[in-house]
XYZ file of C-alpha atoms in Angstrom:
375
model
C 161.421 112.578 40.382
C 159.675 109.258 38.970
C 157.021 109.617 41.090
C 156.410 113.354 40.228
C 156.574 112.461 36.387
C 153.877 109.787 36.914
C 151.569 111.962 38.756
C 152.035 114.627 36.027
C 151.225 111.964 33.246
C 148.140 111.079 35.239
C 146.949 114.631 35.106
C 147.959 115.180 31.349
C 146.200 112.124 29.915
C 142.588 113.339 30.966
C 143.436 116.719 29.491
C 144.100 114.636 26.112
C 141.091 112.777 26.406
C 139.114 116.029 26.919
C 140.842 117.887 24.143
C 140.108 114.723 21.738
C 136.428 115.262 22.567
C 136.798 119.043 21.580
C 138.643 118.382 18.481
C 135.737 115.714 17.436
C 133.262 118.457 18.343
C 135.045 121.225 15.854
C 135.652 118.417 13.263
C 132.126 117.514 12.655
C 130.813 121.027 11.471
C 134.056 121.622 9.683
C 133.432 118.354 7.725
C 129.929 119.198 7.044
C 131.140 122.636 5.821
C 133.799 121.265 3.542
C 131.156 118.785 2.042
C 128.776 121.606 1.258
C 131.446 123.711 -0.291
C 132.807 120.748 -2.505
C 129.437 119.539 -3.523
C 126.980 122.407 -3.944
C 127.981 124.525 -6.984
C 126.028 127.519 -5.672
C 128.087 127.891 -2.471
C 131.091 126.967 -4.453
C 130.871 129.844 -6.639
C 130.980 132.242 -3.470
C 134.003 130.658 -1.992
C 137.647 131.539 -3.408
C 140.031 128.935 -4.038
C 142.093 129.843 -1.139
C 139.407 129.272 1.208
C 138.759 125.909 -0.155
C 142.302 125.050 0.096
C 142.589 126.215 3.434
C 139.483 123.954 4.516
C 140.950 120.765 3.211
C 144.356 121.539 4.938
C 142.278 122.139 8.111
C 140.110 118.948 7.612
C 143.347 116.821 7.196
C 144.876 118.254 10.318
C 141.918 117.899 12.300
C 141.621 114.195 11.045
C 145.135 113.459 11.966
C 144.646 115.197 15.576
C 141.529 113.160 15.995
C 143.253 109.653 15.485
C 146.121 110.739 17.496
C 143.932 111.863 20.470
C 141.641 108.781 20.035
C 144.753 106.574 20.373
C 145.782 108.434 23.403
C 142.486 108.146 24.834
C 142.276 104.415 24.247
C 145.806 104.139 25.827
C 144.582 106.318 28.918
C 141.604 103.908 29.462
C 143.690 100.812 29.175
C 146.035 102.360 31.754
C 143.084 103.093 33.904
C 141.736 99.546 33.621
C 145.082 98.245 34.458
C 145.204 100.369 37.573
C 142.103 98.921 39.085
C 143.063 97.797 42.398
C 141.589 94.328 42.237
C 140.511 92.474 39.003
C 139.625 89.187 37.705
C 142.673 87.329 35.597
C 140.804 84.158 34.700
C 140.164 80.721 35.822
C 142.929 78.091 36.822
C 145.222 77.714 35.183
C 145.153 80.955 32.815
C 145.992 83.163 35.878
C 149.693 81.676 35.766
C 150.426 84.298 33.117
C 149.827 87.028 35.809
C 151.996 85.124 38.300
C 154.806 85.099 36.032
C 154.335 88.864 35.503
C 154.439 90.023 39.134
C 157.379 87.785 39.756
C 159.244 89.350 36.874
C 158.487 92.852 38.198
C 159.599 91.992 41.709
C 162.718 93.902 42.848
C 162.909 92.861 46.530
C 160.735 90.122 47.519
C 158.364 87.339 46.440
C 156.145 85.622 48.882
C 154.364 82.340 47.649
C 151.680 80.212 49.685
C 150.393 77.153 47.647
C 149.973 73.582 48.023
C 152.504 72.291 45.284
C 155.886 73.541 44.139
C 155.005 72.485 40.608
C 151.554 74.472 40.747
C 149.543 73.860 37.564
C 152.143 71.848 35.856
C 149.898 69.054 34.647
C 147.172 71.078 33.165
C 149.446 74.051 31.745
C 153.255 72.840 31.866
C 154.325 75.500 29.517
C 152.729 78.372 31.943
C 154.113 76.618 34.844
C 157.444 76.428 33.292
C 157.386 80.126 32.792
C 156.754 80.723 36.540
C 159.533 78.537 37.167
C 161.960 80.399 35.169
C 160.897 83.668 36.536
C 161.334 82.608 39.920
C 164.810 81.490 38.987
C 165.651 84.770 37.343
C 164.094 86.837 40.362
C 166.543 84.927 42.625
C 169.439 85.702 40.327
C 168.930 89.354 40.596
C 169.010 88.864 44.389
C 165.203 89.010 45.066
C 164.253 87.042 48.274
C 161.970 84.303 47.411
C 160.008 82.367 50.115
C 157.562 79.588 49.420
C 155.545 77.983 51.881
C 153.766 74.677 50.745
C 150.767 73.506 52.556
C 151.165 69.945 53.612
C 153.394 67.485 51.807
C 152.749 68.911 48.204
C 149.820 67.942 46.292
C 150.146 65.801 43.145
C 147.517 68.185 41.363
C 146.907 71.532 43.199
C 143.477 71.993 44.921
C 142.694 74.836 42.411
C 142.176 72.014 39.814
C 139.640 70.190 42.065
C 140.931 66.929 40.919
C 143.249 65.889 43.752
C 142.595 62.489 45.251
C 140.710 60.981 42.144
C 141.593 57.975 39.847
C 142.205 58.169 36.255
C 138.778 56.640 35.637
C 137.079 59.539 37.734
C 139.346 62.146 36.025
C 138.047 60.869 32.587
C 134.486 61.578 33.737
C 135.111 64.976 35.393
C 137.893 66.922 33.721
C 135.898 68.425 30.758
C 132.809 69.260 32.832
C 134.864 71.116 35.336
C 137.544 72.853 33.444
C 135.254 73.301 30.138
C 136.698 74.433 26.847
C 136.068 70.925 25.421
C 139.178 69.471 26.403
C 139.193 66.002 27.983
C 141.704 64.404 30.257
C 143.272 62.067 27.836
C 144.057 65.313 25.904
C 145.844 67.006 29.032
C 147.641 63.707 29.795
C 148.931 63.649 26.114
C 150.018 67.128 26.273
C 151.878 66.523 29.617
C 153.645 63.448 28.391
C 154.597 65.193 25.041
C 156.210 67.975 27.423
C 158.059 65.440 29.560
C 159.615 63.706 26.479
C 160.919 67.059 25.218
C 164.888 67.075 24.620
C 165.365 69.862 27.062
C 163.665 67.602 29.891
C 166.409 65.106 29.619
C 167.819 66.295 33.096
C 164.419 65.175 34.543
C 164.993 61.803 33.038
C 168.559 61.572 34.298
C 167.652 62.451 37.765
C 164.884 59.797 37.835
C 167.460 57.182 36.783
C 169.697 58.433 39.657
C 166.913 57.730 41.908
C 166.283 54.261 40.719
C 170.083 53.619 40.560
C 170.596 54.965 44.031
C 172.692 57.633 42.807
C 170.465 60.097 44.466
C 170.018 60.698 48.165
C 168.136 57.787 49.573
C 165.794 60.055 51.641
C 164.351 61.550 48.087
C 163.313 57.978 47.290
C 161.962 57.403 50.723
C 159.946 60.602 50.298
C 158.569 59.558 46.874
C 157.460 56.219 48.284
C 155.595 57.664 51.192
C 153.987 60.232 48.962
C 152.968 57.773 46.058
C 151.687 55.416 48.714
C 149.513 57.954 50.424
C 148.023 59.368 47.159
C 147.100 55.804 45.983
C 145.428 55.290 49.453
C 143.370 58.134 48.909
C 142.016 56.595 45.894
C 141.633 53.343 47.644
C 144.473 51.437 45.787
C 147.315 49.734 47.134
C 150.618 50.144 45.829
C 151.113 46.573 44.358
C 154.661 46.975 42.757
C 157.978 47.847 43.994
C 159.150 51.564 43.961
C 161.912 50.606 41.478
C 159.334 49.191 39.214
C 157.284 52.436 39.429
C 160.627 54.264 38.720
C 161.331 52.126 35.730
C 157.802 52.858 34.294
C 158.061 56.594 34.830
C 161.296 56.356 32.742
C 159.512 54.495 29.952
C 156.753 56.954 30.050
C 159.189 59.846 29.861
C 161.325 58.219 26.837
C 160.846 60.151 23.689
C 160.954 56.739 21.741
C 158.179 55.435 24.058
C 155.479 53.396 22.398
C 153.109 53.649 25.305
C 149.810 55.135 24.632
C 147.659 57.332 27.009
C 145.238 54.377 27.275
C 147.966 52.497 28.962
C 148.166 54.928 31.769
C 147.531 53.517 35.204
C 146.926 55.196 38.528
C 150.433 53.885 40.017
C 152.392 55.438 36.963
C 150.220 58.661 37.025
C 150.529 59.702 40.496
C 154.249 58.561 40.488
C 155.117 60.733 37.452
C 153.488 63.822 39.400
C 154.963 63.194 42.502
C 158.541 62.883 40.933
C 157.884 66.208 39.085
C 156.781 68.047 42.192
C 160.040 66.743 44.065
C 162.152 67.663 41.004
C 160.846 71.321 40.846
C 161.039 71.553 44.612
C 164.645 70.329 44.411
C 165.561 72.754 41.581
C 164.146 75.615 43.554
C 165.276 74.851 46.739
C 168.841 75.074 45.959
C 169.095 78.794 46.770
C 165.525 79.630 47.875
C 163.670 79.327 51.104
C 161.162 76.607 50.686
C 159.268 75.051 53.753
C 156.186 72.722 54.139
C 153.388 73.895 56.513
C 151.558 71.220 58.459
C 147.982 72.565 57.687
C 146.512 69.885 60.249
C 148.374 71.048 63.083
C 146.963 73.587 65.591
C 149.995 75.901 64.647
C 152.631 75.303 67.325
C 153.996 71.713 66.283
C 154.427 72.317 62.574
C 157.247 70.425 60.968
C 159.241 70.222 57.551
C 159.205 66.691 57.322
C 156.782 65.025 54.863
C 154.776 62.374 56.287
C 151.799 60.007 55.077
C 149.183 61.555 57.449
C 149.294 64.965 55.698
C 148.600 63.528 52.283
C 146.111 60.989 53.427
C 144.015 63.669 55.129
C 143.812 65.576 51.742
C 143.282 68.930 53.265
C 144.415 71.843 51.251
C 144.628 75.347 52.288
C 141.786 77.278 50.610
C 143.820 80.378 49.569
C 146.640 80.548 47.433
C 148.684 83.497 46.590
C 151.865 85.051 45.169
C 153.032 88.620 46.363
C 155.722 90.840 44.775
C 157.415 93.696 46.905
C 154.419 93.548 49.390
C 152.402 95.530 47.076
C 151.247 93.548 44.075
C 149.598 90.072 44.211
C 147.733 87.195 42.529
C 145.504 85.155 44.690
C 143.047 82.320 44.129
C 140.666 80.140 45.921
C 141.216 76.422 45.782
C 137.623 75.669 45.491
C 135.222 77.896 43.892
C 132.166 75.777 44.178
C 131.566 73.868 41.071
C 134.431 75.139 39.050
C 138.222 75.315 39.339
C 139.678 78.208 41.112
C 139.305 81.939 39.698
C 142.552 84.109 40.027
C 142.657 87.734 41.101
C 145.104 90.230 40.705
C 145.085 93.188 43.185
C 147.526 96.064 44.671
C 144.765 96.962 47.168
C 146.672 97.479 50.601
C 143.695 96.350 52.363
C 143.986 92.878 50.513
C 147.665 92.714 49.985
C 148.970 93.602 53.479
C 145.863 93.227 55.565
C 144.908 89.846 54.260
C 147.604 88.056 52.162
C 150.877 89.167 54.114
C 149.036 88.516 57.544
C 148.079 84.972 56.373
C 151.823 84.405 55.273
C 153.120 85.877 58.579
C 150.858 83.605 60.432
C 151.855 80.659 58.598
C 155.626 81.724 59.262
C 154.949 81.666 62.879
C 153.845 77.883 62.798
C 157.470 77.020 61.573
C 160.026 76.285 64.281
C 162.350 79.329 65.330
C 165.219 77.738 63.758
C 163.707 77.734 60.407
C 162.285 81.228 60.694
C 165.518 82.551 61.754
C 167.363 81.028 58.762
C 165.116 83.157 56.345
């Protein structure tokens, strides 16, 4: 029934568009005639009062009809644009708005392939939070959510083209690559402001638990491995204890902190990013299906354990995507030449089914059978 109404509506809208054009054609000569009658006294004396009144009423109705039909034509054009099978939805991280939209619309399944569970959270924390909330809502309405993360999870997604850079390098490159006149320190300031909000107190308490050994010891070990590997990528050793790093992260997240952005160092920066990655992954993995892929393997020996080699080699999957109900998807490439990744939204079966879903299925096959059987 719904499909029949949709087809009927798609047939009716073009008729309204064509009718609007016809009304416009009729209105123009009518307006000219009405103007001649009203302004030319010679013609006016041959036209009765009733005809003049009838012309005024007709012009009013034609004007109303033209406006209404123009609005319908605009709506029709907008619907046609939205119905395009594949369209650009902006550079990273703006396409996260579309990611939220397709997850919100999902009724049966959401499949995700990316390189970070907190994709986009540093450069657009509010947009990432919206995606995170939509994933939780989708799971609450019994939508199957599966997330595959390439490697150990990047501190900054490959879409931003900044993974494996020191703060000094980021300060030189961010404005040039992301554009918009926003420098690295502005992004960092916004990020810290977000972490210091009252509703982020749960994150701060969780970091405190890790430091005081009230959280799983495995979490602390994973954090240590990730941080050590990220610092190795920028050729910098971790020259302090992991507890000291956790304490400094708590200081940076403290709403009363007096630290300024110029005080930020590589240790604390990457420690914060990895802690947020682990935090969001922990929150999502409570009742969702999340696993790491070894992007460096030949395919048969992938494992879920996080190790230093994956981060050290710093090889990200080039293609990231989010698929809703096997029919609607947002995809992006991790490296689009000299700029960050551009996002696209598509409903084209040739892309969604033949490319994206095939890639996801191929990645699933690299996981051990006991993991796949637990989907």
